[in-house]
Amino acid sequence: MAEGSPRDLSDPAFREGVLDLLGALAYGELVGFFTIVRDAEGAPEMSIRMRLAQVAVTEFAQYERLTARIEELGASPEKTMEPFAASFDEWHRRTEPGSWLEGLMKVYSGNALAADFYKEIAKYVDPQTQDLVADVLGRGSHVEFAAATLRAAIADDDKVAGRLALFGRRMMGEALSQAQRVAADRDAITGLLVDDGSGTGADLAELTRLFARITGNHTARMEALGLQA
Amino acid sequence: MAEGSPRDLSDPAFREGVLDLLGALAYGELVGFFTIVRDAEGAPEMSIRMRLAQVAVTEFAQYERLTARIEELGASPEKTMEPFAASFDEWHRRTEPGSWLEGLMKVYSGNALAADFYKEIAKYVDPQTQDLVADVLGRGSHVEFAAATLRAAIADDDKVAGRLALFGRRMMGEALSQAQRVAADRDAITGLLVDDGSGTGADLAELTRLFARITGNHTARMEALGLQA
């Protein structure tokens, strides 16, 4: 929680911002569920099909916790997710993996990038929502398997490294452009971040640091794989 | 349970047959899960995406109950499902819906057809497995929605009726040919049905009646939709 007297859920603008965070995150989990099931269905080995289907259902349970919180706050999950569908679907369309390794890259680095955005916004919401978001994001599932497989493939082949570095930069660039679109469309979520004079939001210097942290984390993840970010 | 002294799970051939039924059914539920998620992802409306994803996860819970029973019987779910993958995948490939209505037809009439096969075989397994199978098959999910939509479309348009009747016959024909393939490959499941002299299996006259019941039920479902079977 930022400094100043905390805003609470009886403030309609604040509540709207909290719901926006929950709606974006819930839709992200639902799309994540679809994506993992598609990977499961396409996997040639029975054991991987079974394992990935299991991972997807765990993701779905997170989606259900988020929609339950949305209902608890008196809103419709459907209507709360709806405004984010276009940006999310567009991001997925523009970062469609061209290979199995790019697919893994998206799991590893794309999920972490999305999580970084949510975590930054979650600093400004009510403590109960904050705990829920932290818990949902803490359950990153098949990320370690993806990282190990990528590291091996990158160490083996310079051309693979070059293509994946490019794909990583594309994911970051497209994420920033969709984040700008959401910020422009959704006053409520922007209102959480930008100080309205109550002293609880971030000031512009803090917003700059927020974007620097997100890009910095992305760079560190790319380097950890042996890639130039 | 058929007449005669019941065979029990300490009989290796009987246990193998019970596992075959569980493996076939579990793989069917897993593929059903994949299929419903694909429909969910393709649905244009957020409310239908949400609803179908929920239905798919319920289907997955049935799959988990079946794999739990397989483990309880000391076998590996992966190895128990594996022998049925080729026949099931082939059936799905040969009955790929060419339209949205054929997709609904597959949900309505294809699921019921599969359930009829399982129910006939379940008559010959141990009571605990029998109860589990009956319970899993009793949870038919979005079948009623499919039937109502189909009935309306068929009543509206004779050409639709003709195409769907053809598709229904194809599903039945392909099911029989895959069932023959499974019966030829899997002595254990055939052994459940065919009397080995212990008096617990079906005799040939009963097997003929079994197939007559399955095709009869299929015909009745087609007619209930307003189709010539």
PDB file of C-alpha atoms in Angstrom, chain A:
ATOM      1  CA  MET A   1       0.000   0.000   0.000  1.00  0.00           C
ATOM      2  CA  ALA A   2       1.363   3.430  -0.908  1.00  0.00           C
ATOM      3  CA  GLU A   3       1.665   6.182   1.711  1.00  0.00           C
ATOM      4  CA  GLY A   4      -1.242   8.408   2.750  1.00  0.00           C
ATOM      5  CA  SER A   5      -4.613   7.382   4.098  1.00  0.00           C
ATOM      6  CA  PRO A   6      -5.694   4.241   2.248  1.00  0.00           C
ATOM      7  CA  ARG A   7      -8.678   4.588  -0.087  1.00  0.00           C
ATOM      8  CA  ASP A   8     -11.364   2.021   0.518  1.00  0.00           C
ATOM      9  CA  LEU A   9     -13.965   0.109  -1.459  1.00  0.00           C
ATOM     10  CA  SER A  10     -16.778   2.489  -0.509  1.00  0.00           C
ATOM     11  CA  ASP A  11     -15.108   4.983  -2.882  1.00  0.00           C
ATOM     12  CA  PRO A  12     -16.761   4.150  -6.271  1.00  0.00           C
ATOM     13  CA  ALA A  13     -13.756   5.208  -8.384  1.00  0.00           C
ATOM     14  CA  PHE A  14     -11.401   3.117  -6.263  1.00  0.00           C
ATOM     15  CA  ARG A  15     -13.740   0.097  -6.358  1.00  0.00           C
ATOM     16  CA  GLU A  16     -13.938   0.447 -10.144  1.00  0.00           C
ATOM     17  CA  GLY A  17     -10.124   0.395 -10.352  1.00  0.00           C
ATOM     18  CA  VAL A  18      -9.898  -2.709  -8.154  1.00  0.00           C
ATOM     19  CA  LEU A  19     -12.498  -4.431 -10.333  1.00  0.00           C
ATOM     20  CA  ASP A  20     -10.511  -3.485 -13.442  1.00  0.00           C
ATOM     21  CA  LEU A  21      -7.424  -5.204 -12.048  1.00  0.00           C
ATOM     22  CA  LEU A  22      -9.452  -8.300 -11.141  1.00  0.00           C
ATOM     23  CA  GLY A  23     -11.200  -8.339 -14.530  1.00  0.00           C
ATOM     24  CA  ALA A  24      -7.941  -8.070 -16.476  1.00  0.00           C
ATOM     25  CA  LEU A  25      -6.298 -10.775 -14.395  1.00  0.00           C
ATOM     26  CA  ALA A  26      -9.328 -13.119 -14.585  1.00  0.00           C
ATOM     27  CA  TYR A  27      -9.516 -12.776 -18.357  1.00  0.00           C
ATOM     28  CA  GLY A  28      -5.771 -13.415 -18.558  1.00  0.00           C
ATOM     29  CA  GLU A  29      -6.191 -16.642 -16.571  1.00  0.00           C
ATOM     30  CA  LEU A  30      -9.107 -17.762 -18.756  1.00  0.00           C
ATOM     31  CA  VAL A  31      -7.056 -17.213 -21.917  1.00  0.00           C
ATOM     32  CA  GLY A  32      -4.111 -18.943 -20.222  1.00  0.00           C
ATOM     33  CA  PHE A  33      -6.373 -21.922 -19.580  1.00  0.00           C
ATOM     34  CA  PHE A  34      -7.359 -22.057 -23.273  1.00  0.00           C
ATOM     35  CA  THR A  35      -3.737 -21.770 -24.385  1.00  0.00           C
ATOM     36  CA  ILE A  36      -2.438 -24.545 -22.152  1.00  0.00           C
ATOM     37  CA  VAL A  37      -5.262 -26.887 -23.174  1.00  0.00           C
ATOM     38  CA  ARG A  38      -4.387 -26.245 -26.826  1.00  0.00           C
ATOM     39  CA  ASP A  39      -0.757 -27.175 -26.043  1.00  0.00           C
ATOM     40  CA  ALA A  40      -1.979 -30.283 -24.198  1.00  0.00           C
ATOM     41  CA  GLU A  41      -4.146 -31.390 -27.089  1.00  0.00           C
ATOM     42  CA  GLY A  42      -1.250 -30.932 -29.518  1.00  0.00           C
ATOM     43  CA  ALA A  43       1.304 -32.802 -27.406  1.00  0.00           C
ATOM     44  CA  PRO A  44       2.288 -36.095 -29.016  1.00  0.00           C
ATOM     45  CA  GLU A  45       2.908 -38.025 -25.784  1.00  0.00           C
ATOM     46  CA  MET A  46       0.071 -39.222 -23.551  1.00  0.00           C
ATOM     47  CA  SER A  47       2.011 -38.317 -20.380  1.00  0.00           C
ATOM     48  CA  ILE A  48       2.461 -34.675 -21.524  1.00  0.00           C
ATOM     49  CA  ARG A  49      -1.192 -34.436 -22.606  1.00  0.00           C
ATOM     50  CA  MET A  50      -2.239 -35.598 -19.145  1.00  0.00           C
ATOM     51  CA  ARG A  51       0.207 -33.324 -17.321  1.00  0.00           C
ATOM     52  CA  LEU A  52      -0.637 -30.163 -19.282  1.00  0.00           C
ATOM     53  CA  ALA A  53      -4.384 -30.777 -18.969  1.00  0.00           C
ATOM     54  CA  GLN A  54      -3.821 -30.911 -15.209  1.00  0.00           C
ATOM     55  CA  VAL A  55      -1.845 -27.642 -15.286  1.00  0.00           C
ATOM     56  CA  ALA A  56      -4.646 -25.974 -17.268  1.00  0.00           C
ATOM     57  CA  VAL A  57      -7.285 -27.007 -14.752  1.00  0.00           C
ATOM     58  CA  THR A  58      -5.149 -25.555 -11.934  1.00  0.00           C
ATOM     59  CA  GLU A  59      -5.054 -22.299 -13.910  1.00  0.00           C
ATOM     60  CA  PHE A  60      -8.840 -22.443 -14.180  1.00  0.00           C
ATOM     61  CA  ALA A  61      -9.134 -22.703 -10.395  1.00  0.00           C
ATOM     62  CA  GLN A  62      -7.240 -19.386 -10.149  1.00  0.00           C
ATOM     63  CA  TYR A  63      -9.664 -17.848 -12.642  1.00  0.00           C
ATOM     64  CA  GLU A  64     -12.542 -19.021 -10.443  1.00  0.00           C
ATOM     65  CA  ARG A  65     -11.028 -17.442  -7.326  1.00  0.00           C
ATOM     66  CA  LEU A  66     -10.773 -14.124  -9.173  1.00  0.00           C
ATOM     67  CA  THR A  67     -14.334 -14.248 -10.514  1.00  0.00           C
ATOM     68  CA  ALA A  68     -15.556 -15.145  -7.007  1.00  0.00           C
ATOM     69  CA  ARG A  69     -13.865 -11.992  -5.665  1.00  0.00           C
ATOM     70  CA  ILE A  70     -15.463  -9.934  -8.446  1.00  0.00           C
ATOM     71  CA  GLU A  71     -18.884 -11.270  -7.404  1.00  0.00           C
ATOM     72  CA  GLU A  72     -18.051 -10.574  -3.760  1.00  0.00           C
ATOM     73  CA  LEU A  73     -17.543  -6.946  -4.765  1.00  0.00           C
ATOM     74  CA  GLY A  74     -21.036  -6.983  -6.292  1.00  0.00           C
ATOM     75  CA  ALA A  75     -20.013  -6.986  -9.956  1.00  0.00           C
ATOM     76  CA  SER A  76     -20.577  -9.351 -12.908  1.00  0.00           C
ATOM     77  CA  PRO A  77     -17.421 -11.296 -13.893  1.00  0.00           C
ATOM     78  CA  GLU A  78     -18.555 -11.286 -17.516  1.00  0.00           C
ATOM     79  CA  LYS A  79     -18.969  -7.500 -17.671  1.00  0.00           C
ATOM     80  CA  THR A  80     -15.785  -6.929 -15.655  1.00  0.00           C
ATOM     81  CA  MET A  81     -13.623  -9.016 -18.001  1.00  0.00           C
ATOM     82  CA  GLU A  82     -15.215  -7.794 -21.241  1.00  0.00           C
ATOM     83  CA  PRO A  83     -13.303  -4.457 -21.557  1.00  0.00           C
ATOM     84  CA  PHE A  84      -9.955  -6.287 -21.544  1.00  0.00           C
ATOM     85  CA  ALA A  85     -10.765  -8.971 -24.092  1.00  0.00           C
ATOM     86  CA  ALA A  86      -9.818  -6.931 -27.181  1.00  0.00           C
ATOM     87  CA  SER A  87      -6.370  -5.858 -25.871  1.00  0.00           C
ATOM     88  CA  PHE A  88      -5.504  -9.320 -24.564  1.00  0.00           C
ATOM     89  CA  ASP A  89      -6.666 -11.096 -27.709  1.00  0.00           C
ATOM     90  CA  GLU A  90      -4.733  -8.592 -29.812  1.00  0.00           C
ATOM     91  CA  TRP A  91      -1.552  -9.165 -27.760  1.00  0.00           C
ATOM     92  CA  HIS A  92      -1.905 -12.916 -28.235  1.00  0.00           C
ATOM     93  CA  ARG A  93      -2.534 -12.470 -31.965  1.00  0.00           C
ATOM     94  CA  ARG A  94       0.591 -10.312 -32.367  1.00  0.00           C
ATOM     95  CA  THR A  95       2.778 -12.685 -30.381  1.00  0.00           C
ATOM     96  CA  GLU A  96       1.574 -15.930 -31.967  1.00  0.00           C
ATOM     97  CA  PRO A  97       4.527 -18.334 -31.529  1.00  0.00           C
ATOM     98  CA  GLY A  98       6.075 -19.426 -34.817  1.00  0.00           C
ATOM     99  CA  SER A  99       7.681 -22.519 -33.314  1.00  0.00           C
ATOM    100  CA  TRP A 100       7.541 -24.805 -30.320  1.00  0.00           C
ATOM    101  CA  LEU A 101      10.444 -22.899 -28.691  1.00  0.00           C
ATOM    102  CA  GLU A 102       8.683 -19.566 -29.167  1.00  0.00           C
ATOM    103  CA  GLY A 103       5.656 -21.186 -27.532  1.00  0.00           C
ATOM    104  CA  LEU A 104       7.797 -22.089 -24.520  1.00  0.00           C
ATOM    105  CA  MET A 105       9.273 -18.582 -24.536  1.00  0.00           C
ATOM    106  CA  LYS A 106       5.786 -17.178 -24.330  1.00  0.00           C
ATOM    107  CA  VAL A 107       4.966 -19.397 -21.366  1.00  0.00           C
ATOM    108  CA  TYR A 108       8.166 -18.455 -19.566  1.00  0.00           C
ATOM    109  CA  SER A 109       8.690 -14.827 -20.357  1.00  0.00           C
ATOM    110  CA  GLY A 110       5.183 -13.760 -21.413  1.00  0.00           C
ATOM    111  CA  ASN A 111       3.541 -14.985 -18.200  1.00  0.00           C
ATOM    112  CA  ALA A 112       6.210 -13.356 -16.049  1.00  0.00           C
ATOM    113  CA  LEU A 113       5.831 -10.077 -17.920  1.00  0.00           C
ATOM    114  CA  ALA A 114       2.049 -10.081 -17.376  1.00  0.00           C
ATOM    115  CA  ALA A 115       2.586 -10.926 -13.703  1.00  0.00           C
ATOM    116  CA  ASP A 116       4.926  -7.930 -13.327  1.00  0.00           C
ATOM    117  CA  PHE A 117       2.210  -5.579 -14.574  1.00  0.00           C
ATOM    118  CA  TYR A 118      -0.384  -7.028 -12.195  1.00  0.00           C
ATOM    119  CA  LYS A 119       1.978  -6.873  -9.223  1.00  0.00           C
ATOM    120  CA  GLU A 120       2.735  -3.208  -9.812  1.00  0.00           C
ATOM    121  CA  ILE A 121      -0.968  -2.334  -9.960  1.00  0.00           C
ATOM    122  CA  ALA A 122      -1.804  -4.553  -6.978  1.00  0.00           C
ATOM    123  CA  LYS A 123       0.317  -2.279  -4.752  1.00  0.00           C
ATOM    124  CA  TYR A 124      -2.523   0.228  -4.895  1.00  0.00           C
ATOM    125  CA  VAL A 125      -5.564  -1.963  -4.147  1.00  0.00           C
ATOM    126  CA  ASP A 126      -7.228  -3.056  -0.904  1.00  0.00           C
ATOM    127  CA  PRO A 127      -5.300  -5.578   1.237  1.00  0.00           C
ATOM    128  CA  GLN A 128      -7.690  -8.496   0.630  1.00  0.00           C
ATOM    129  CA  THR A 129      -7.519  -8.152  -3.160  1.00  0.00           C
ATOM    130  CA  GLN A 130      -3.760  -7.655  -2.829  1.00  0.00           C
ATOM    131  CA  ASP A 131      -3.379 -10.978  -1.011  1.00  0.00           C
ATOM    132  CA  LEU A 132      -5.533 -12.782  -3.564  1.00  0.00           C
ATOM    133  CA  VAL A 133      -3.542 -11.374  -6.506  1.00  0.00           C
ATOM    134  CA  ALA A 134      -0.201 -12.247  -4.859  1.00  0.00           C
ATOM    135  CA  ASP A 135      -1.416 -15.780  -4.200  1.00  0.00           C
ATOM    136  CA  VAL A 136      -2.780 -16.295  -7.725  1.00  0.00           C
ATOM    137  CA  LEU A 137       0.444 -14.977  -9.281  1.00  0.00           C
ATOM    138  CA  GLY A 138       2.577 -17.071  -6.931  1.00  0.00           C
ATOM    139  CA  ARG A 139       1.289 -20.281  -8.483  1.00  0.00           C
ATOM    140  CA  GLY A 140       3.305 -20.089 -11.716  1.00  0.00           C
ATOM    141  CA  SER A 141       2.996 -23.593 -13.010  1.00  0.00           C
ATOM    142  CA  HIS A 142       5.062 -25.065 -15.812  1.00  0.00           C
ATOM    143  CA  VAL A 143       7.483 -22.141 -16.021  1.00  0.00           C
ATOM    144  CA  GLU A 144      10.546 -23.998 -14.711  1.00  0.00           C
ATOM    145  CA  PHE A 145      10.220 -26.758 -17.296  1.00  0.00           C
ATOM    146  CA  ALA A 146      10.023 -24.085 -20.016  1.00  0.00           C
ATOM    147  CA  ALA A 147      13.108 -22.205 -18.759  1.00  0.00           C
ATOM    148  CA  ALA A 148      15.312 -25.303 -18.580  1.00  0.00           C
ATOM    149  CA  THR A 149      14.309 -26.439 -22.081  1.00  0.00           C
ATOM    150  CA  LEU A 150      14.929 -22.952 -23.504  1.00  0.00           C
ATOM    151  CA  ARG A 151      18.341 -22.579 -21.840  1.00  0.00           C
ATOM    152  CA  ALA A 152      19.514 -25.845 -23.397  1.00  0.00           C
ATOM    153  CA  ALA A 153      18.224 -24.936 -26.875  1.00  0.00           C
ATOM    154  CA  ILE A 154      19.809 -21.457 -26.725  1.00  0.00           C
ATOM    155  CA  ALA A 155      23.183 -22.748 -25.575  1.00  0.00           C
ATOM    156  CA  ASP A 156      23.149 -25.230 -28.477  1.00  0.00           C
ATOM    157  CA  ASP A 157      22.429 -22.896 -31.384  1.00  0.00           C
ATOM    158  CA  ASP A 158      23.234 -19.215 -32.053  1.00  0.00           C
ATOM    159  CA  LYS A 159      20.503 -18.861 -34.677  1.00  0.00           C
ATOM    160  CA  VAL A 160      17.898 -20.072 -32.187  1.00  0.00           C
ATOM    161  CA  ALA A 161      19.233 -17.496 -29.702  1.00  0.00           C
ATOM    162  CA  GLY A 162      18.873 -14.668 -32.239  1.00  0.00           C
ATOM    163  CA  ARG A 163      15.304 -15.583 -33.158  1.00  0.00           C
ATOM    164  CA  LEU A 164      14.209 -15.973 -29.539  1.00  0.00           C
ATOM    165  CA  ALA A 165      15.825 -12.644 -28.545  1.00  0.00           C
ATOM    166  CA  LEU A 166      13.782 -10.992 -31.294  1.00  0.00           C
ATOM    167  CA  PHE A 167      10.608 -12.745 -30.135  1.00  0.00           C
ATOM    168  CA  GLY A 168      11.285 -11.611 -26.549  1.00  0.00           C
ATOM    169  CA  ARG A 169      11.603  -7.983 -27.662  1.00  0.00           C
ATOM    170  CA  ARG A 170       8.390  -8.300 -29.641  1.00  0.00           C
ATOM    171  CA  MET A 171       6.499  -9.574 -26.573  1.00  0.00           C
ATOM    172  CA  MET A 172       7.750  -6.617 -24.488  1.00  0.00           C
ATOM    173  CA  GLY A 173       6.960  -4.053 -27.180  1.00  0.00           C
ATOM    174  CA  GLU A 174       3.466  -5.396 -27.811  1.00  0.00           C
ATOM    175  CA  ALA A 175       2.788  -5.559 -24.069  1.00  0.00           C
ATOM    176  CA  LEU A 176       3.703  -1.887 -23.650  1.00  0.00           C
ATOM    177  CA  SER A 177       1.517  -0.878 -26.554  1.00  0.00           C
ATOM    178  CA  GLN A 178      -1.493  -2.844 -25.219  1.00  0.00           C
ATOM    179  CA  ALA A 179      -0.859  -1.445 -21.716  1.00  0.00           C
ATOM    180  CA  GLN A 180      -1.025   2.073 -23.180  1.00  0.00           C
ATOM    181  CA  ARG A 181      -4.274   1.191 -24.920  1.00  0.00           C
ATOM    182  CA  VAL A 182      -5.789  -0.114 -21.660  1.00  0.00           C
ATOM    183  CA  ALA A 183      -4.539   2.937 -19.746  1.00  0.00           C
ATOM    184  CA  ALA A 184      -6.107   5.248 -22.307  1.00  0.00           C
ATOM    185  CA  ASP A 185      -9.447   3.376 -22.320  1.00  0.00           C
ATOM    186  CA  ARG A 186      -9.831   2.648 -18.630  1.00  0.00           C
ATOM    187  CA  ASP A 187      -9.751   5.706 -16.419  1.00  0.00           C
ATOM    188  CA  ALA A 188     -10.458   3.548 -13.367  1.00  0.00           C
ATOM    189  CA  ILE A 189      -7.254   1.515 -13.592  1.00  0.00           C
ATOM    190  CA  THR A 190      -5.179   4.578 -14.455  1.00  0.00           C
ATOM    191  CA  GLY A 191      -6.796   6.325 -11.485  1.00  0.00           C
ATOM    192  CA  LEU A 192      -5.401   3.674  -9.146  1.00  0.00           C
ATOM    193  CA  LEU A 193      -1.871   4.464 -10.252  1.00  0.00           C
ATOM    194  CA  VAL A 194      -1.924   8.194 -10.696  1.00  0.00           C
ATOM    195  CA  ASP A 195      -2.144  10.261  -7.551  1.00  0.00           C
ATOM    196  CA  ASP A 196      -5.436  12.152  -7.371  1.00  0.00           C
ATOM    197  CA  GLY A 197      -4.132  14.397  -4.600  1.00  0.00           C
ATOM    198  CA  SER A 198      -5.069  11.979  -1.814  1.00  0.00           C
ATOM    199  CA  GLY A 199      -1.452  10.885  -1.617  1.00  0.00           C
ATOM    200  CA  THR A 200      -2.263   7.208  -2.234  1.00  0.00           C
ATOM    201  CA  GLY A 201      -1.434   6.837  -5.945  1.00  0.00           C
ATOM    202  CA  ALA A 202       1.968   7.013  -7.611  1.00  0.00           C
ATOM    203  CA  ASP A 203       3.390  10.295  -8.847  1.00  0.00           C
ATOM    204  CA  LEU A 204       4.874  10.608 -12.326  1.00  0.00           C
ATOM    205  CA  ALA A 205       8.410   9.852 -11.150  1.00  0.00           C
ATOM    206  CA  GLU A 206       7.108   6.646  -9.565  1.00  0.00           C
ATOM    207  CA  LEU A 207       5.276   5.716 -12.785  1.00  0.00           C
ATOM    208  CA  THR A 208       8.547   6.092 -14.685  1.00  0.00           C
ATOM    209  CA  ARG A 209      10.258   3.834 -12.162  1.00  0.00           C
ATOM    210  CA  LEU A 210       7.369   1.341 -12.496  1.00  0.00           C
ATOM    211  CA  PHE A 211       7.956   0.963 -16.251  1.00  0.00           C
ATOM    212  CA  ALA A 212      11.717   0.814 -15.661  1.00  0.00           C
ATOM    213  CA  ARG A 213      11.201  -2.045 -13.183  1.00  0.00           C
ATOM    214  CA  ILE A 214       9.012  -3.981 -15.628  1.00  0.00           C
ATOM    215  CA  THR A 215      11.437  -3.642 -18.536  1.00  0.00           C
ATOM    216  CA  GLY A 216      14.382  -4.340 -16.181  1.00  0.00           C
ATOM    217  CA  ASN A 217      12.816  -7.594 -14.978  1.00  0.00           C
ATOM    218  CA  HIS A 218      12.169  -8.648 -18.563  1.00  0.00           C
ATOM    219  CA  THR A 219      15.800  -7.937 -19.505  1.00  0.00           C
ATOM    220  CA  ALA A 220      17.052  -9.930 -16.514  1.00  0.00           C
ATOM    221  CA  ARG A 221      14.879 -12.918 -17.506  1.00  0.00           C
ATOM    222  CA  MET A 222      16.147 -12.800 -21.085  1.00  0.00           C
ATOM    223  CA  GLU A 223      19.761 -12.667 -19.900  1.00  0.00           C
ATOM    224  CA  ALA A 224      19.150 -15.557 -17.504  1.00  0.00           C
ATOM    225  CA  LEU A 225      18.279 -17.624 -20.595  1.00  0.00           C
ATOM    226  CA  GLY A 226      21.504 -16.512 -22.299  1.00  0.00           C
ATOM    227  CA  LEU A 227      19.797 -13.964 -24.583  1.00  0.00           C
ATOM    228  CA  GLN A 228      20.507 -10.335 -25.444  1.00  0.00           C
ATOM    229  CA  ALA A 229      17.373  -8.456 -24.409  1.00  0.00           C
TER     230      ALA A 229
END
